[in-house]
Amino acid sequence: MSFFSALFYDKVMKYTEEACLIEWRRTLLENVDGNVLEIGAGTGASLGLYPKKASLALYLAEPDQHMRMQLEQKLHSQSNIKATVLSCSTEHIESDDDFFDYVFVSLVCCSVKDVDASLQEIKRVLKPTGRFIFLEHVAAEPGSSCYHWQQRLNFMWRHVADNCHLNRTTEQSIIDAGFVIEDIQYEKMRKMIAVVQPTIRGIARIAP
Ligand SMILES: C[S@@+](CC[C@H](N)C(=O)[O-])C[C@H]1O[C@@H](n2cnc3c(N)ncnc32)[C@H](O)[C@@H]1O
């Protein structure tokens, strides 16, 4: 991301955050505890939504230097939130195996270079009893007009939106990676252009 994209990211997302994302993030994160990794943490949109528990150790990974700078500034200004900031990507997570109780991604799987490698890494760093929490925008229902436009616009969108894909089938990727989805909700992201509206959010565990 460019310096300016990172600088204005929160302003661009403000209305969508207020319309739905804050509420979705809060609900998804309300029970997290132990070692928690948010990967692709961006500017820290979820920062204030983690439970305030002494037993929660928060790790925030963000590979993009400009987004990470915004994240670190937000952390400084919210001195009640303690977190360890990492610069690794989903494809190469700086962690021992079986370390995290929870891994959280939001609006990240659309942009990673390699979805399958990312999900394998998330599996590697999760404890066998851990949970993977996701909130992602995804491909619309095949045959719908939204799906048609996602296919048509994807190439251009990827180039203007930092490798963000409009048409990823992330739910299937999560299952193919060896997770069992325990809970999933499908909802349109409000105050967002139509091709980015379809979302999934939920919780998965590693298949036995
Ligand atoms: C659309 S932003 C979302 C930021 C934040 N998660 C949120 O919900 O506001 C996508 C983020 O994913 C990050 N990202 C892209 N590729 C990544 C990768 N391979 N590993 C980790 N993060 C990645 C970007 O740097 C960016 O911060």
PDB file of C-alpha atoms and ligand atoms in Angstrom:
ATOM      1  CA  MET A   1       0.000   0.000   0.000  1.00  0.00           C
ATOM      2  CA  SER A   2       1.181   3.493  -0.659  1.00  0.00           C
ATOM      3  CA  PHE A   3       1.786   5.929   2.175  1.00  0.00           C
ATOM      4  CA  PHE A   4      -1.335   7.886   1.151  1.00  0.00           C
ATOM      5  CA  SER A   5      -3.599   4.816   0.825  1.00  0.00           C
ATOM      6  CA  ALA A   6      -2.618   3.834   4.362  1.00  0.00           C
ATOM      7  CA  LEU A   7      -3.049   7.387   5.634  1.00  0.00           C
ATOM      8  CA  PHE A   8      -6.601   7.673   4.269  1.00  0.00           C
ATOM      9  CA  TYR A   9      -7.643   4.038   4.799  1.00  0.00           C
ATOM     10  CA  ASP A  10      -9.627   4.703   7.984  1.00  0.00           C
ATOM     11  CA  LYS A  11     -11.420   7.678   6.414  1.00  0.00           C
ATOM     12  CA  VAL A  12     -12.443   5.604   3.370  1.00  0.00           C
ATOM     13  CA  MET A  13     -13.733   2.771   5.578  1.00  0.00           C
ATOM     14  CA  LYS A  14     -15.382   4.951   8.245  1.00  0.00           C
ATOM     15  CA  TYR A  15     -19.002   4.649   7.058  1.00  0.00           C
ATOM     16  CA  THR A  16     -18.759   0.897   6.418  1.00  0.00           C
ATOM     17  CA  GLU A  17     -17.153   0.401   9.817  1.00  0.00           C
ATOM     18  CA  GLU A  18     -19.967   2.322  11.489  1.00  0.00           C
ATOM     19  CA  ALA A  19     -22.671   0.638   9.392  1.00  0.00           C
ATOM     20  CA  CYS A  20     -21.674  -2.957  10.144  1.00  0.00           C
ATOM     21  CA  LEU A  21     -18.012  -3.872  10.550  1.00  0.00           C
ATOM     22  CA  ILE A  22     -17.540  -2.613  14.111  1.00  0.00           C
ATOM     23  CA  GLU A  23     -20.527  -4.615  15.308  1.00  0.00           C
ATOM     24  CA  TRP A  24     -19.410  -7.737  13.419  1.00  0.00           C
ATOM     25  CA  ARG A  25     -15.849  -7.487  14.745  1.00  0.00           C
ATOM     26  CA  ARG A  26     -17.051  -6.940  18.324  1.00  0.00           C
ATOM     27  CA  THR A  27     -19.271 -10.040  18.226  1.00  0.00           C
ATOM     28  CA  LEU A  28     -16.584 -12.203  16.614  1.00  0.00           C
ATOM     29  CA  LEU A  29     -13.970 -11.161  19.163  1.00  0.00           C
ATOM     30  CA  GLU A  30     -16.020 -11.076  22.345  1.00  0.00           C
ATOM     31  CA  ASN A  31     -14.830 -14.463  23.657  1.00  0.00           C
ATOM     32  CA  VAL A  32     -11.195 -14.507  22.554  1.00  0.00           C
ATOM     33  CA  ASP A  33      -8.600 -15.164  25.238  1.00  0.00           C
ATOM     34  CA  GLY A  34      -5.087 -16.531  25.695  1.00  0.00           C
ATOM     35  CA  ASN A  35      -2.601 -16.007  22.869  1.00  0.00           C
ATOM     36  CA  VAL A  36      -4.435 -14.134  20.111  1.00  0.00           C
ATOM     37  CA  LEU A  37      -3.008 -13.260  16.698  1.00  0.00           C
ATOM     38  CA  GLU A  38      -4.622 -10.809  14.321  1.00  0.00           C
ATOM     39  CA  ILE A  39      -2.869 -11.086  10.999  1.00  0.00           C
ATOM     40  CA  GLY A  40      -3.104  -8.382   8.345  1.00  0.00           C
ATOM     41  CA  ALA A  41      -4.168  -6.092  11.181  1.00  0.00           C
ATOM     42  CA  GLY A  42      -3.992  -3.049   8.903  1.00  0.00           C
ATOM     43  CA  THR A  43      -4.448   0.264  10.702  1.00  0.00           C
ATOM     44  CA  GLY A  44      -5.890  -1.484  13.771  1.00  0.00           C
ATOM     45  CA  ALA A  45      -9.628  -1.261  13.093  1.00  0.00           C
ATOM     46  CA  SER A  46     -10.275  -4.008  15.643  1.00  0.00           C
ATOM     47  CA  LEU A  47      -7.947  -2.726  18.340  1.00  0.00           C
ATOM     48  CA  GLY A  48     -10.510  -1.337  20.775  1.00  0.00           C
ATOM     49  CA  LEU A  49     -12.792  -4.348  20.356  1.00  0.00           C
ATOM     50  CA  TYR A  50     -10.697  -7.025  22.045  1.00  0.00           C
ATOM     51  CA  PRO A  51     -11.862  -8.022  25.517  1.00  0.00           C
ATOM     52  CA  LYS A  52      -9.897  -6.314  28.299  1.00  0.00           C
ATOM     53  CA  LYS A  53      -8.571  -9.397  30.074  1.00  0.00           C
ATOM     54  CA  ALA A  54      -5.195  -9.847  31.767  1.00  0.00           C
ATOM     55  CA  SER A  55      -5.093 -13.384  30.360  1.00  0.00           C
ATOM     56  CA  LEU A  56      -5.225 -12.157  26.751  1.00  0.00           C
ATOM     57  CA  ALA A  57      -1.868 -11.671  24.994  1.00  0.00           C
ATOM     58  CA  LEU A  58      -2.446  -9.841  21.727  1.00  0.00           C
ATOM     59  CA  TYR A  59      -0.154 -10.092  18.699  1.00  0.00           C
ATOM     60  CA  LEU A  60      -0.797  -7.900  15.662  1.00  0.00           C
ATOM     61  CA  ALA A  61       0.934  -8.789  12.389  1.00  0.00           C
ATOM     62  CA  GLU A  62       1.010  -6.379   9.465  1.00  0.00           C
ATOM     63  CA  PRO A  63       3.525  -6.784   6.624  1.00  0.00           C
ATOM     64  CA  ASP A  64       2.865  -3.444   4.924  1.00  0.00           C
ATOM     65  CA  GLN A  65       5.113  -0.765   6.413  1.00  0.00           C
ATOM     66  CA  HIS A  66       2.661   2.103   5.844  1.00  0.00           C
ATOM     67  CA  MET A  67      -0.297   0.264   7.356  1.00  0.00           C
ATOM     68  CA  ARG A  68       1.945  -0.878  10.214  1.00  0.00           C
ATOM     69  CA  MET A  69       2.934   2.726  10.890  1.00  0.00           C
ATOM     70  CA  GLN A  70      -0.763   3.676  11.246  1.00  0.00           C
ATOM     71  CA  LEU A  71      -1.263   0.652  13.499  1.00  0.00           C
ATOM     72  CA  GLU A  72       1.654   1.595  15.740  1.00  0.00           C
ATOM     73  CA  GLN A  73       0.435   5.189  16.003  1.00  0.00           C
ATOM     74  CA  LYS A  74      -3.018   3.981  17.027  1.00  0.00           C
ATOM     75  CA  LEU A  75      -1.469   1.669  19.622  1.00  0.00           C
ATOM     76  CA  HIS A  76       0.544   4.573  21.064  1.00  0.00           C
ATOM     77  CA  SER A  77      -2.564   6.724  21.355  1.00  0.00           C
ATOM     78  CA  GLN A  78      -4.504   3.939  23.113  1.00  0.00           C
ATOM     79  CA  SER A  79      -2.057   3.245  25.902  1.00  0.00           C
ATOM     80  CA  ASN A  80      -4.507   0.918  27.706  1.00  0.00           C
ATOM     81  CA  ILE A  81      -4.075  -1.655  24.893  1.00  0.00           C
ATOM     82  CA  LYS A  82      -0.937  -3.788  25.031  1.00  0.00           C
ATOM     83  CA  ALA A  83       0.087  -5.717  21.942  1.00  0.00           C
ATOM     84  CA  THR A  84       3.157  -7.114  20.261  1.00  0.00           C
ATOM     85  CA  VAL A  85       3.467  -5.873  16.677  1.00  0.00           C
ATOM     86  CA  LEU A  86       4.946  -8.242  14.078  1.00  0.00           C
ATOM     87  CA  SER A  87       5.778  -7.544  10.437  1.00  0.00           C
ATOM     88  CA  CYS A  88       5.196 -11.039   9.047  1.00  0.00           C
ATOM     89  CA  SER A  89       2.726 -12.128   6.372  1.00  0.00           C
ATOM     90  CA  THR A  90       0.108 -14.859   6.530  1.00  0.00           C
ATOM     91  CA  GLU A  91       2.313 -17.010   4.304  1.00  0.00           C
ATOM     92  CA  HIS A  92       5.202 -16.926   6.821  1.00  0.00           C
ATOM     93  CA  ILE A  93       3.961 -16.340  10.346  1.00  0.00           C
ATOM     94  CA  GLU A  94       6.698 -15.604  12.902  1.00  0.00           C
ATOM     95  CA  SER A  95       5.610 -18.115  15.519  1.00  0.00           C
ATOM     96  CA  ASP A  96       6.234 -21.550  16.916  1.00  0.00           C
ATOM     97  CA  ASP A  97       3.763 -24.277  15.997  1.00  0.00           C
ATOM     98  CA  ASP A  98       0.628 -24.650  18.150  1.00  0.00           C
ATOM     99  CA  PHE A  99       1.099 -21.284  19.897  1.00  0.00           C
ATOM    100  CA  PHE A 100      -2.138 -19.362  19.400  1.00  0.00           C
ATOM    101  CA  ASP A 101      -5.552 -19.922  20.945  1.00  0.00           C
ATOM    102  CA  TYR A 102      -7.150 -17.681  18.311  1.00  0.00           C
ATOM    103  CA  VAL A 103      -6.131 -16.332  14.909  1.00  0.00           C
ATOM    104  CA  PHE A 104      -8.279 -13.546  13.467  1.00  0.00           C
ATOM    105  CA  VAL A 105      -8.304 -12.187   9.905  1.00  0.00           C
ATOM    106  CA  SER A 106     -10.577  -9.491   8.543  1.00  0.00           C
ATOM    107  CA  LEU A 107     -10.603  -8.420   4.897  1.00  0.00           C
ATOM    108  CA  VAL A 108      -7.232 -10.108   4.368  1.00  0.00           C
ATOM    109  CA  CYS A 109      -7.771 -13.393   2.485  1.00  0.00           C
ATOM    110  CA  CYS A 110      -8.942 -11.328  -0.497  1.00  0.00           C
ATOM    111  CA  SER A 111      -5.470  -9.753  -0.765  1.00  0.00           C
ATOM    112  CA  VAL A 112      -2.914 -12.391   0.216  1.00  0.00           C
ATOM    113  CA  LYS A 113      -0.639 -13.746  -2.492  1.00  0.00           C
ATOM    114  CA  ASP A 114      -1.305 -17.396  -1.658  1.00  0.00           C
ATOM    115  CA  VAL A 115      -4.564 -18.256   0.139  1.00  0.00           C
ATOM    116  CA  ASP A 116      -3.789 -21.964   0.554  1.00  0.00           C
ATOM    117  CA  ALA A 117      -0.297 -21.373   1.982  1.00  0.00           C
ATOM    118  CA  SER A 118      -1.752 -18.721   4.306  1.00  0.00           C
ATOM    119  CA  LEU A 119      -4.400 -21.064   5.672  1.00  0.00           C
ATOM    120  CA  GLN A 120      -1.805 -23.826   6.198  1.00  0.00           C
ATOM    121  CA  GLU A 121       0.336 -21.349   8.174  1.00  0.00           C
ATOM    122  CA  ILE A 122      -2.661 -20.338  10.278  1.00  0.00           C
ATOM    123  CA  LYS A 123      -3.277 -24.037  10.980  1.00  0.00           C
ATOM    124  CA  ARG A 124       0.357 -24.528  11.918  1.00  0.00           C
ATOM    125  CA  VAL A 125       0.410 -21.740  14.529  1.00  0.00           C
ATOM    126  CA  LEU A 126      -3.006 -22.569  16.032  1.00  0.00           C
ATOM    127  CA  LYS A 127      -3.183 -24.901  18.999  1.00  0.00           C
ATOM    128  CA  PRO A 128      -5.152 -28.089  18.180  1.00  0.00           C
ATOM    129  CA  THR A 129      -7.909 -26.638  20.391  1.00  0.00           C
ATOM    130  CA  GLY A 130      -7.594 -23.165  18.812  1.00  0.00           C
ATOM    131  CA  ARG A 131     -10.085 -21.260  16.734  1.00  0.00           C
ATOM    132  CA  PHE A 132      -9.723 -19.412  13.445  1.00  0.00           C
ATOM    133  CA  ILE A 133     -11.997 -16.363  13.201  1.00  0.00           C
ATOM    134  CA  PHE A 134     -12.629 -14.788   9.811  1.00  0.00           C
ATOM    135  CA  LEU A 135     -14.475 -11.845   8.305  1.00  0.00           C
ATOM    136  CA  GLU A 136     -13.959 -11.656   4.562  1.00  0.00           C
ATOM    137  CA  HIS A 137     -15.548 -10.262   1.459  1.00  0.00           C
ATOM    138  CA  VAL A 138     -16.026 -12.985  -1.123  1.00  0.00           C
ATOM    139  CA  ALA A 139     -17.409 -14.038  -4.493  1.00  0.00           C
ATOM    140  CA  ALA A 140     -21.159 -13.559  -4.875  1.00  0.00           C
ATOM    141  CA  GLU A 141     -23.591 -16.371  -5.755  1.00  0.00           C
ATOM    142  CA  PRO A 142     -22.553 -17.778  -9.177  1.00  0.00           C
ATOM    143  CA  GLY A 143     -25.024 -16.648 -11.816  1.00  0.00           C
ATOM    144  CA  SER A 144     -25.925 -13.436 -10.004  1.00  0.00           C
ATOM    145  CA  SER A 145     -25.313 -10.091 -11.599  1.00  0.00           C
ATOM    146  CA  CYS A 146     -22.923  -9.215  -8.756  1.00  0.00           C
ATOM    147  CA  TYR A 147     -20.871 -12.341  -9.560  1.00  0.00           C
ATOM    148  CA  HIS A 148     -20.799 -11.385 -13.226  1.00  0.00           C
ATOM    149  CA  TRP A 149     -19.460  -7.904 -12.406  1.00  0.00           C
ATOM    150  CA  GLN A 150     -16.962  -9.286  -9.911  1.00  0.00           C
ATOM    151  CA  GLN A 151     -15.499 -11.470 -12.693  1.00  0.00           C
ATOM    152  CA  ARG A 152     -15.398  -8.575 -15.142  1.00  0.00           C
ATOM    153  CA  LEU A 153     -13.872  -6.050 -12.761  1.00  0.00           C
ATOM    154  CA  ASN A 154     -11.493  -8.342 -10.878  1.00  0.00           C
ATOM    155  CA  PHE A 155      -8.407  -7.742 -13.004  1.00  0.00           C
ATOM    156  CA  MET A 156      -8.687  -3.956 -12.809  1.00  0.00           C
ATOM    157  CA  TRP A 157      -9.672  -4.009  -9.115  1.00  0.00           C
ATOM    158  CA  ARG A 158      -6.646  -6.097  -8.145  1.00  0.00           C
ATOM    159  CA  HIS A 159      -4.372  -3.510  -9.678  1.00  0.00           C
ATOM    160  CA  VAL A 160      -5.962  -0.480  -8.049  1.00  0.00           C
ATOM    161  CA  ALA A 161      -6.725  -2.101  -4.690  1.00  0.00           C
ATOM    162  CA  ASP A 162      -3.418  -3.678  -3.731  1.00  0.00           C
ATOM    163  CA  ASN A 163      -4.051  -7.256  -4.927  1.00  0.00           C
ATOM    164  CA  CYS A 164      -7.584  -7.359  -3.481  1.00  0.00           C
ATOM    165  CA  HIS A 165      -9.585 -10.036  -5.357  1.00  0.00           C
ATOM    166  CA  LEU A 166     -13.342  -9.630  -5.742  1.00  0.00           C
ATOM    167  CA  ASN A 167     -14.052 -13.255  -6.532  1.00  0.00           C
ATOM    168  CA  ARG A 168     -12.321 -15.462  -3.994  1.00  0.00           C
ATOM    169  CA  THR A 169     -14.257 -18.459  -2.654  1.00  0.00           C
ATOM    170  CA  THR A 170     -12.749 -18.197   0.800  1.00  0.00           C
ATOM    171  CA  GLU A 171     -15.250 -20.460   2.580  1.00  0.00           C
ATOM    172  CA  GLN A 172     -14.287 -23.345   0.281  1.00  0.00           C
ATOM    173  CA  SER A 173     -10.581 -22.539   0.739  1.00  0.00           C
ATOM    174  CA  ILE A 174     -11.002 -22.721   4.526  1.00  0.00           C
ATOM    175  CA  ILE A 175     -12.666 -26.137   4.256  1.00  0.00           C
ATOM    176  CA  ASP A 176     -10.086 -27.391   1.715  1.00  0.00           C
ATOM    177  CA  ALA A 177      -7.288 -26.313   4.079  1.00  0.00           C
ATOM    178  CA  GLY A 178      -8.577 -28.753   6.700  1.00  0.00           C
ATOM    179  CA  PHE A 179     -10.797 -26.637   8.904  1.00  0.00           C
ATOM    180  CA  VAL A 180     -14.286 -27.417  10.107  1.00  0.00           C
ATOM    181  CA  ILE A 181     -16.493 -24.339  10.054  1.00  0.00           C
ATOM    182  CA  GLU A 182     -18.466 -24.163  13.303  1.00  0.00           C
ATOM    183  CA  ASP A 183     -20.383 -21.004  12.568  1.00  0.00           C
ATOM    184  CA  ILE A 184     -20.762 -18.889   9.451  1.00  0.00           C
ATOM    185  CA  GLN A 185     -22.939 -15.940   8.497  1.00  0.00           C
ATOM    186  CA  TYR A 186     -23.492 -14.439   5.084  1.00  0.00           C
ATOM    187  CA  GLU A 187     -24.328 -10.772   4.923  1.00  0.00           C
ATOM    188  CA  LYS A 188     -23.853  -7.779   2.689  1.00  0.00           C
ATOM    189  CA  MET A 189     -21.343  -5.195   3.826  1.00  0.00           C
ATOM    190  CA  ARG A 190     -23.275  -1.943   4.047  1.00  0.00           C
ATOM    191  CA  LYS A 191     -22.049   1.411   2.705  1.00  0.00           C
ATOM    192  CA  MET A 192     -19.772  -0.391   0.259  1.00  0.00           C
ATOM    193  CA  ILE A 193     -19.839  -0.726  -3.509  1.00  0.00           C
ATOM    194  CA  ALA A 194     -21.872  -3.710  -4.695  1.00  0.00           C
ATOM    195  CA  VAL A 195     -19.021  -5.942  -5.922  1.00  0.00           C
ATOM    196  CA  VAL A 196     -17.388  -5.843  -2.469  1.00  0.00           C
ATOM    197  CA  GLN A 197     -20.581  -6.346  -0.490  1.00  0.00           C
ATOM    198  CA  PRO A 198     -20.893 -10.154  -0.158  1.00  0.00           C
ATOM    199  CA  THR A 199     -19.186 -11.265   3.053  1.00  0.00           C
ATOM    200  CA  ILE A 200     -18.726 -14.310   5.213  1.00  0.00           C
ATOM    201  CA  ARG A 201     -17.857 -14.217   8.888  1.00  0.00           C
ATOM    202  CA  GLY A 202     -17.481 -16.997  11.368  1.00  0.00           C
ATOM    203  CA  ILE A 203     -15.369 -19.404  13.355  1.00  0.00           C
ATOM    204  CA  ALA A 204     -13.518 -22.556  12.328  1.00  0.00           C
ATOM    205  CA  ARG A 205     -11.499 -25.215  14.120  1.00  0.00           C
ATOM    206  CA  ILE A 206      -8.902 -27.622  12.815  1.00  0.00           C
ATOM    207  CA  ALA A 207     -10.491 -30.815  11.511  1.00  0.00           C
ATOM    208  CA  PRO A 208      -9.675 -33.855  13.689  1.00  0.00           C
TER     209      PRO A 208
HETATM  210  C1  LIG B   1      -8.257  -4.358   3.362  1.00  0.00           C
HETATM  211  S1  LIG B   1      -6.949  -4.271   4.496  1.00  0.00           S
HETATM  212  C2  LIG B   1      -7.753  -4.838   5.990  1.00  0.00           C
HETATM  213  C3  LIG B   1      -7.036  -4.386   7.214  1.00  0.00           C
HETATM  214  C4  LIG B   1      -7.657  -4.855   8.530  1.00  0.00           C
HETATM  215  N1  LIG B   1      -7.577  -6.281   8.679  1.00  0.00           N
HETATM  216  C5  LIG B   1      -9.071  -4.389   8.656  1.00  0.00           C
HETATM  217  O1  LIG B   1      -9.976  -5.218   8.798  1.00  0.00           O
HETATM  218  O2  LIG B   1      -9.281  -3.168   8.622  1.00  0.00           O
HETATM  219  C6  LIG B   1      -5.979  -5.675   3.999  1.00  0.00           C
HETATM  220  C7  LIG B   1      -4.749  -5.834   4.849  1.00  0.00           C
HETATM  221  O3  LIG B   1      -4.157  -7.107   4.553  1.00  0.00           O
HETATM  222  C8  LIG B   1      -2.760  -6.931   4.540  1.00  0.00           C
HETATM  223  N2  LIG B   1      -2.162  -8.017   3.771  1.00  0.00           N
HETATM  224  C9  LIG B   1      -2.081  -8.148   2.437  1.00  0.00           C
HETATM  225  N3  LIG B   1      -1.422  -9.273   2.123  1.00  0.00           N
HETATM  226  C10 LIG B   1      -1.094  -9.855   3.297  1.00  0.00           C
HETATM  227  C11 LIG B   1      -0.399 -11.042   3.634  1.00  0.00           C
HETATM  228  N4  LIG B   1       0.072 -11.864   2.704  1.00  0.00           N
HETATM  229  N5  LIG B   1      -0.231 -11.324   4.935  1.00  0.00           N
HETATM  230  C12 LIG B   1      -0.740 -10.503   5.894  1.00  0.00           C
HETATM  231  N6  LIG B   1      -1.393  -9.370   5.629  1.00  0.00           N
HETATM  232  C13 LIG B   1      -1.572  -9.051   4.342  1.00  0.00           C
HETATM  233  C14 LIG B   1      -2.572  -5.569   3.918  1.00  0.00           C
HETATM  234  O4  LIG B   1      -1.284  -5.045   4.169  1.00  0.00           O
HETATM  235  C15 LIG B   1      -3.680  -4.772   4.580  1.00  0.00           C
HETATM  236  O5  LIG B   1      -3.277  -4.207   5.783  1.00  0.00           O
END
